[in-house]
mmCIF file of C-alpha atoms in Angstrom:
data_model
loop_
_atom_site.group_PDB
_atom_site.id
_atom_site.type_symbol
_atom_site.label_atom_id
_atom_site.label_comp_id
_atom_site.label_asym_id
_atom_site.label_seq_id
_atom_site.Cartn_x
_atom_site.Cartn_y
_atom_site.Cartn_z
ATOM 1 C CA MET U 1025 -10.417 5.211 -4.480
ATOM 2 C CA ARG U 1026 -11.735 4.002 -0.666
ATOM 3 C CA PHE U 1027 -14.110 1.196 -0.670
ATOM 4 C CA SER U 1028 -13.969 -0.180 2.411
ATOM 5 C CA LEU U 1029 -14.549 -4.343 1.658
ATOM 6 C CA ARG U 1030 -12.273 -5.781 4.410
ATOM 7 C CA HIS U 1031 -15.513 -6.456 6.855
ATOM 8 C CA TRP U 1032 -17.398 -9.386 7.592
ATOM 9 C CA TRP U 1033 -20.068 -7.756 6.593
ATOM 10 C CA ASN U 1034 -18.777 -7.603 3.084
ATOM 11 C CA TYR U 1035 -17.868 -11.593 3.217
ATOM 12 C CA VAL U 1036 -21.691 -12.646 4.368
ATOM 13 C CA LEU U 1037 -22.855 -10.346 1.438
ATOM 14 C CA LEU U 1038 -21.043 -11.849 -1.290
ATOM 15 C CA PHE U 1039 -21.398 -15.108 0.272
ATOM 16 C CA ILE U 1040 -24.841 -14.466 -0.316
ATOM 17 C CA LEU U 1041 -24.617 -13.414 -3.644
ATOM 18 C CA ILE U 1042 -22.629 -15.566 -5.445
ATOM 19 C CA SER U 1043 -24.623 -18.395 -3.486
ATOM 20 C CA GLY U 1044 -27.779 -17.714 -4.225
ATOM 21 C CA VAL U 1045 -26.511 -16.548 -7.729
ATOM 22 C CA LEU U 1046 -24.593 -20.080 -8.306
ATOM 23 C CA LEU U 1047 -28.296 -21.967 -7.062
ATOM 24 C CA TRP U 1048 -30.412 -20.071 -9.103
ATOM 25 C CA ARG U 1049 -28.677 -20.766 -12.260
ATOM 26 C CA PHE U 1050 -28.295 -24.056 -11.556
ATOM 27 C CA ALA U 1051 -30.699 -25.520 -9.221
ATOM 28 C CA ARG U 1052 -33.452 -23.714 -9.965
ATOM 29 C CA LEU U 1053 -33.517 -21.661 -7.028
ATOM 30 C CA ASP U 1054 -36.513 -18.338 -7.256
ATOM 31 C CA GLY U 1055 -34.683 -15.593 -8.019
ATOM 32 C CA ARG U 1056 -37.006 -13.607 -5.841
ATOM 33 C CA LEU U 1057 -35.674 -16.013 -2.246
ATOM 34 C CA VAL U 1058 -31.784 -14.266 -4.222
ATOM 35 C CA PHE U 1059 -33.480 -10.774 -3.666
ATOM 36 C CA ALA U 1060 -34.938 -11.368 -0.345
ATOM 37 C CA ALA U 1061 -31.901 -12.677 1.377
ATOM 38 C CA LEU U 1062 -30.036 -9.959 0.451
ATOM 39 C CA VAL U 1063 -32.440 -6.875 1.437
ATOM 40 C CA ILE U 1064 -33.038 -9.090 4.168
ATOM 41 C CA TRP U 1065 -28.761 -8.867 5.173
ATOM 42 C CA LEU U 1066 -29.567 -5.032 4.138
ATOM 43 C CA VAL U 1067 -31.312 -4.449 6.726
ATOM 44 C CA ALA U 1068 -29.867 -5.848 8.876
ATOM 45 C CA GLY U 1069 -26.336 -4.374 7.997
ATOM 46 C CA ARG U 1070 -27.987 -0.979 8.789
ATOM 47 C CA ILE U 1071 -29.678 -2.491 11.781
ATOM 48 C CA PHE U 1072 -26.591 -3.955 13.674
ATOM 49 C CA VAL U 1073 -23.550 -2.570 11.962
ATOM 50 C CA PRO U 1074 -24.234 0.667 10.469
ATOM 51 C CA TRP U 1075 -21.889 2.829 9.940
ATOM 52 C CA ILE U 1076 -20.472 0.478 7.609
ATOM 53 C CA ILE U 1077 -23.540 0.522 5.947
ATOM 54 C CA HIS U 1078 -22.335 4.935 5.511
ATOM 55 C CA GLU U 1079 -19.323 4.202 4.759
ATOM 56 C CA HIS U 1080 -20.528 1.793 1.737
ATOM 57 C CA VAL U 1081 -22.653 4.878 0.595
ATOM 58 C CA GLY U 1082 -20.235 8.079 1.122
ATOM 59 C CA PHE U 1083 -18.315 5.825 -1.267
ATOM 60 C CA PHE U 1084 -20.783 6.109 -3.894
ATOM 61 C CA ASN U 1085 -22.467 9.635 -2.935
ATOM 62 C CA ARG U 1086 -18.407 10.356 -3.607
ATOM 63 C CA TRP U 1087 -17.497 8.189 -6.176
ATOM 64 C CA VAL U 1088 -20.846 8.004 -8.364
ATOM 65 C CA PHE U 1089 -23.031 9.760 -7.545
ATOM 66 C CA ASN U 1090 -19.914 13.450 -7.103
ATOM 67 C CA ASP U 1091 -22.224 14.067 -4.250
ATOM 68 C CA TYR U 1092 -19.686 15.035 -1.944
ATOM 69 C CA ARG U 1093 -21.435 16.729 1.191
ATOM 70 C CA LYS U 1094 -23.491 13.654 0.986
ATOM 71 C CA ALA U 1095 -20.704 11.987 1.071
ATOM 72 C CA ASN U 1096 -18.963 14.096 4.100
ATOM 73 C CA GLN U 1097 -21.877 13.583 6.521
ATOM 74 C CA ARG U 1098 -22.078 9.675 5.581
ATOM 75 C CA TYR U 1099 -18.478 8.900 5.959
ATOM 76 C CA ARG U 1100 -18.737 11.261 9.316
ATOM 77 C CA GLN U 1101 -21.424 9.714 10.748
ATOM 78 C CA ALA U 1102 -19.312 6.530 10.728
ATOM 79 C CA VAL U 1103 -16.291 8.014 11.597
ATOM 80 C CA ASN U 1104 -18.458 9.246 14.981
ATOM 81 C CA SER U 1105 -19.931 5.972 15.890
ATOM 82 C CA GLY U 1106 -16.325 5.299 17.229
ATOM 83 C CA ARG U 1107 -16.003 2.033 15.621
ATOM 84 C CA ALA U 1108 -15.648 2.893 12.001
ATOM 85 C CA THR U 1109 -12.478 1.138 9.428
ATOM 86 C CA GLY U 1110 -9.477 3.061 8.400
ATOM 87 C CA CYS U 1111 -10.854 3.436 4.668
ATOM 88 C CA ALA U 1112 -13.806 5.624 6.444
ATOM 89 C CA TYR U 1113 -10.866 7.796 8.319
ATOM 90 C CA CYS U 1114 -8.505 7.598 4.855
ATOM 91 C CA ALA U 1115 -11.683 8.557 2.633
ATOM 92 C CA LEU U 1116 -13.332 12.047 5.650
ATOM 93 C CA GLY U 1117 -9.248 12.447 6.193
ATOM 94 C CA SER U 1118 -8.884 13.896 2.016
ATOM 95 C CA LEU U 1119 -12.040 15.111 1.588
ATOM 96 C CA ALA U 1120 -11.289 17.184 4.733
ATOM 97 C CA TYR U 1121 -8.070 18.290 2.408
ATOM 98 C CA ALA U 1122 -10.385 18.501 -0.890
ATOM 99 C CA GLU U 1123 -12.125 21.305 1.425
ATOM 100 C CA GLY U 1124 -9.478 23.298 2.696
ATOM 101 C CA ASP U 1125 -9.789 22.351 6.284
ATOM 102 C CA THR U 1126 -6.236 20.871 6.810
ATOM 103 C CA HIS U 1127 -6.135 20.553 10.466
ATOM 104 C CA GLU U 1128 -9.152 18.216 10.589
ATOM 105 C CA ALA U 1129 -7.551 15.685 7.383
ATOM 106 C CA ALA U 1130 -4.492 15.814 9.321
ATOM 107 C CA ARG U 1131 -5.761 14.166 12.603
ATOM 108 C CA LEU U 1132 -8.361 11.917 10.251
ATOM 109 C CA LEU U 1133 -4.886 10.787 8.211
ATOM 110 C CA GLU U 1134 -3.243 10.467 11.653
ATOM 111 C CA GLU U 1135 -5.979 8.059 12.363
ATOM 112 C CA ALA U 1136 -6.468 6.620 8.849
ATOM 113 C CA ALA U 1137 -2.116 5.193 8.920
ATOM 114 C CA ALA U 1138 -2.637 3.737 12.729
ATOM 115 C CA ARG U 1139 -5.114 1.616 11.350
ATOM 116 C CA MET U 1140 -3.176 1.416 7.988
ATOM 117 C CA PRO U 1141 0.606 0.573 8.521
ATOM 118 C CA GLY U 1142 1.149 -0.250 5.090
ATOM 119 C CA ASP U 1143 -0.807 2.187 2.881
ATOM 120 C CA VAL U 1144 2.036 4.354 0.774
ATOM 121 C CA PRO U 1145 -0.795 6.903 -0.592
ATOM 122 C CA LEU U 1146 -2.261 8.362 3.121
ATOM 123 C CA ARG U 1147 0.741 8.860 4.605
ATOM 124 C CA VAL U 1148 0.998 11.233 1.123
ATOM 125 C CA VAL U 1149 -2.235 13.150 1.601
ATOM 126 C CA LEU U 1150 -1.260 13.126 5.494
ATOM 127 C CA ALA U 1151 2.802 14.409 4.285
ATOM 128 C CA ARG U 1152 1.337 16.614 3.088
ATOM 129 C CA ALA U 1153 -1.089 18.118 5.473
ATOM 130 C CA LEU U 1154 1.378 17.921 7.956
ATOM 131 C CA ILE U 1155 3.023 20.554 5.486
ATOM 132 C CA ASN U 1156 0.270 22.950 5.197
ATOM 133 C CA THR U 1157 -0.289 23.008 9.012
ATOM 134 C CA GLY U 1158 3.100 24.313 9.581
ATOM 135 C CA ARG U 1159 3.839 20.571 11.371
ATOM 136 C CA LEU U 1160 7.671 20.235 9.114
ATOM 137 C CA ASP U 1161 9.205 17.415 11.471
ATOM 138 C CA GLU U 1162 5.786 15.268 12.098
ATOM 139 C CA ALA U 1163 5.824 15.626 7.555
ATOM 140 C CA LEU U 1164 9.138 14.553 7.108
ATOM 141 C CA GLU U 1165 8.845 11.795 9.525
ATOM 142 C CA ALA U 1166 5.298 10.982 7.458
ATOM 143 C CA ALA U 1167 7.345 10.610 4.141
ATOM 144 C CA ARG U 1168 10.232 8.828 6.038
ATOM 145 C CA GLU U 1169 7.431 6.290 6.790
ATOM 146 C CA CYS U 1170 6.734 5.921 3.105
ATOM 147 C CA LEU U 1171 10.538 5.708 1.923
ATOM 148 C CA ALA U 1172 10.577 2.451 4.370
ATOM 149 C CA ILE U 1173 7.055 1.352 3.383
ATOM 150 C CA SER U 1174 8.471 1.413 -0.565
ATOM 151 C CA LEU U 1175 11.390 2.602 -1.955
ATOM 152 C CA ASP U 1176 9.997 1.520 -5.647
ATOM 153 C CA ASN U 1177 7.492 4.085 -5.627
ATOM 154 C CA PRO U 1178 7.416 6.987 -6.898
ATOM 155 C CA LEU U 1179 5.532 8.717 -4.482
ATOM 156 C CA SER U 1180 7.541 7.556 -1.605
ATOM 157 C CA HIS U 1181 9.756 10.359 -3.077
ATOM 158 C CA THR U 1182 7.625 13.055 -4.803
ATOM 159 C CA VAL U 1183 6.154 13.341 -1.402
ATOM 160 C CA PHE U 1184 10.084 12.882 0.537
ATOM 161 C CA GLY U 1185 10.722 15.866 -1.710
ATOM 162 C CA ASP U 1186 7.992 18.099 -0.636
ATOM 163 C CA ALA U 1187 9.055 17.845 3.027
ATOM 164 C CA MET U 1188 12.592 18.770 1.662
ATOM 165 C CA VAL U 1189 11.476 21.861 -0.419
ATOM 166 C CA ALA U 1190 9.377 22.937 3.089
ATOM 167 C CA LYS U 1191 12.488 23.038 5.248
ATOM 168 C CA LYS U 1192 14.373 24.822 2.034
ATOM 169 C CA ASP U 1193 16.566 21.946 1.316
ATOM 170 C CA PHE U 1194 16.037 22.420 -2.430
ATOM 171 C CA THR U 1195 19.618 20.505 -2.980
ATOM 172 C CA ALA U 1196 17.948 17.367 -1.219
ATOM 173 C CA ALA U 1197 14.819 18.261 -2.833
ATOM 174 C CA ALA U 1198 15.861 18.016 -7.020
ATOM 175 C CA SER U 1199 17.475 14.379 -5.325
ATOM 176 C CA ALA U 1200 14.335 13.299 -4.373
ATOM 177 C CA TYR U 1201 12.294 14.289 -7.310
ATOM 178 C CA GLN U 1202 14.693 12.850 -9.749
ATOM 179 C CA LYS U 1203 14.771 9.381 -8.601
ATOM 180 C CA ALA U 1204 10.818 9.526 -8.489
ATOM 181 C CA LEU U 1205 11.116 10.240 -12.582
ATOM 182 C CA SER U 1206 13.393 7.730 -12.749
ATOM 183 C CA LEU U 1207 10.457 5.524 -11.183
ATOM 184 C CA ALA U 1208 8.036 7.094 -13.503
ATOM 185 C CA PRO U 1209 8.707 8.884 -16.471
ATOM 186 C CA ARG U 1210 5.559 9.043 -17.471
ATOM 187 C CA ALA U 1211 3.967 11.321 -14.841
ATOM 188 C CA PHE U 1212 3.675 14.495 -14.789
ATOM 189 C CA GLU U 1213 4.529 15.795 -11.234
ATOM 190 C CA PRO U 1214 8.037 14.448 -11.425
ATOM 191 C CA HIS U 1215 8.622 16.868 -13.886
ATOM 192 C CA LEU U 1216 6.885 19.816 -12.697
ATOM 193 C CA LYS U 1217 8.057 19.399 -9.334
ATOM 194 C CA LEU U 1218 11.358 19.103 -10.037
ATOM 195 C CA GLY U 1219 10.969 22.439 -12.108
ATOM 196 C CA GLN U 1220 9.877 24.244 -9.719
ATOM 197 C CA VAL U 1221 13.163 22.590 -7.965
ATOM 198 C CA TYR U 1222 15.226 24.119 -10.453
ATOM 199 C CA VAL U 1223 13.516 27.828 -10.354
ATOM 200 C CA GLU U 1224 14.453 27.798 -6.637
ATOM 201 C CA LEU U 1225 18.264 26.846 -7.809
ATOM 202 C CA GLY U 1226 18.757 29.014 -10.611
ATOM 203 C CA TYR U 1227 18.557 26.071 -12.824
ATOM 204 C CA MET U 1228 16.558 27.882 -15.781
ATOM 205 C CA ASP U 1229 17.399 25.780 -18.858
ATOM 206 C CA GLU U 1230 16.922 23.107 -16.759
ATOM 207 C CA ALA U 1231 13.036 24.329 -15.329
ATOM 208 C CA GLN U 1232 12.061 25.121 -18.942
ATOM 209 C CA GLN U 1233 12.560 21.253 -19.863
ATOM 210 C CA ARG U 1234 11.166 20.038 -16.957
ATOM 211 C CA LEU U 1235 8.256 22.467 -17.102
ATOM 212 C CA ARG U 1236 7.710 22.237 -20.889
ATOM 213 C CA GLN U 1237 7.779 17.620 -20.009
ATOM 214 C CA ALA U 1238 4.945 18.954 -17.272
ATOM 215 C CA MET U 1239 3.347 20.495 -19.756
ATOM 216 C CA ALA U 1240 3.348 18.188 -22.676
ATOM 217 C CA LEU U 1241 2.167 15.350 -20.123
ATOM 218 C CA SER U 1242 -0.611 17.425 -18.657
ATOM 219 C CA PRO U 1243 -1.592 20.233 -20.062
ATOM 220 C CA GLY U 1244 -4.537 21.148 -18.210
ATOM 221 C CA ASN U 1245 -3.918 20.861 -15.136
ATOM 222 C CA PRO U 1246 -3.834 24.674 -13.155
ATOM 223 C CA ASP U 1247 -0.670 24.141 -11.548
ATOM 224 C CA VAL U 1248 1.667 23.050 -14.258
ATOM 225 C CA LEU U 1249 -0.078 25.819 -16.206
ATOM 226 C CA TYR U 1250 0.405 28.678 -13.308
ATOM 227 C CA TRP U 1251 4.328 27.290 -13.473
ATOM 228 C CA TRP U 1252 4.668 27.683 -17.425
ATOM 229 C CA GLY U 1253 3.473 31.346 -16.881
ATOM 230 C CA LYS U 1254 5.469 31.926 -13.865
ATOM 231 C CA LEU U 1255 8.527 31.067 -15.904
ATOM 232 C CA LEU U 1256 7.224 32.658 -20.055
ATOM 233 C CA TYR U 1257 7.171 35.862 -17.145
ATOM 234 C CA ALA U 1258 10.407 35.935 -16.336
ATOM 235 C CA GLN U 1259 11.390 35.209 -19.392
ATOM 236 C CA GLY U 1260 9.750 38.494 -20.718
ATOM 237 C CA ASP U 1261 6.958 36.610 -22.811
ATOM 238 C CA THR U 1262 4.396 38.587 -21.072
ATOM 239 C CA LYS U 1263 1.413 38.209 -22.957
ATOM 240 C CA ASN U 1264 1.854 33.941 -23.533
ATOM 241 C CA ALA U 1265 2.142 34.178 -19.515
ATOM 242 C CA ARG U 1266 -0.820 35.884 -19.589
ATOM 243 C CA LYS U 1267 -2.443 33.564 -21.638
ATOM 244 C CA THR U 1268 -0.803 31.036 -19.756
ATOM 245 C CA TRP U 1269 -2.596 32.081 -16.532
ATOM 246 C CA GLN U 1270 -5.625 32.802 -18.070
ATOM 247 C CA LYS U 1271 -6.510 29.310 -18.516
ATOM 248 C CA ALA U 1272 -4.991 27.727 -15.041
ATOM 249 C CA VAL U 1273 -7.605 30.015 -14.192
ATOM 250 C CA GLU U 1274 -10.705 28.910 -16.111
ATOM 251 C CA HIS U 1275 -8.534 25.229 -15.214
ATOM 252 C CA ARG U 1276 -8.830 25.357 -12.054
ATOM 253 C CA PRO U 1277 -12.296 24.721 -9.473
ATOM 254 C CA ILE U 1278 -12.251 27.290 -6.787
ATOM 255 C CA GLY U 1279 -13.120 25.331 -3.640
ATOM 256 C CA ASP U 1280 -10.644 22.447 -4.541
ATOM 257 C CA HIS U 1281 -7.192 22.459 -2.447
ATOM 258 C CA THR U 1282 -5.551 19.068 -3.790
ATOM 259 C CA TYR U 1283 -3.845 21.500 -5.671
ATOM 260 C CA GLN U 1284 -0.800 22.758 -4.691
ATOM 261 C CA VAL U 1285 -1.080 26.619 -6.025
ATOM 262 C CA PRO U 1286 -3.824 28.575 -4.365
ATOM 263 C CA TYR U 1287 -6.802 29.935 -6.563
ATOM 264 C CA LYS U 1288 -5.828 33.227 -5.245
ATOM 265 C CA GLU U 1289 -1.825 33.401 -6.005
ATOM 266 C CA ILE U 1290 -3.266 32.312 -9.441
ATOM 267 C CA ILE U 1291 -5.652 35.157 -9.578
ATOM 268 C CA ALA U 1292 -3.045 37.327 -7.987
ATOM 269 C CA ALA U 1293 -0.193 36.475 -10.904
ATOM 270 C CA LEU U 1294 -3.098 37.019 -13.360
ATOM 271 C CA SER U 1295 -3.620 40.904 -12.139
ATOM 272 C CA ARG U 1296 -0.469 41.512 -12.014
ATOM 273 C CA VAL U 1297 0.537 41.075 -15.722
ATOM 274 C CA ASN U 1298 -3.212 42.925 -16.670
ATOM 275 C CA THR U 1299 -2.075 45.790 -14.492
ATOM 276 C CA PRO U 1300 -1.489 48.683 -16.922
#
């Protein structure tokens, strides 16, 4: 959630609102004057700093009205002005990432990272976008930046593990995920990713333990369901693997690319067990 709060226009708006309410409450100022002052300031913002208005409207379109198309348009207008805040670049980049446009997402998130130097979650999405575009060395650098910013944030270790997986260094990835798990034992993602790495390393008992825990923590997550089905299939339990992958398809939005496992990969797995 990226609301562009740190802008001078917002501070003036808050001053008008708070002082107006206080004057209305304690000095009997006509409330219509307070409302008029707010309207005037909103109009002034639309005229003189339209990019911040676009950012705010984009935020409400995305998080309140769930209209991603309009949110995309508003954030794009803000960014195209050349004066948008880092939050606008971050929000538009995350929308591009969710829509599967990873090259555009990486470009926008790199700009956001330059404007927001201490932001770990931003760099996590950036690193994953870079991995998806094949820019593995740059993704690893973004992951290392996360660790430099905060060693206590489990996301820092998780994304470093992601970069190691992309480079096929599964031992280093397992170590990173274990650290993330120690920092956030109730988060499903470290369990899931550690389970995946254990599968790659051939540690099937440990993989089952981690994936079972991921299922307990997030039973409706399509990525968790896919990997749990994959484990069941590897164990010869085709019937339950089919049920699990069917559930993954039902829970997986087709156009949402924020999940790790592509929709077509889940469909392919389900087709494989349905083929006589």
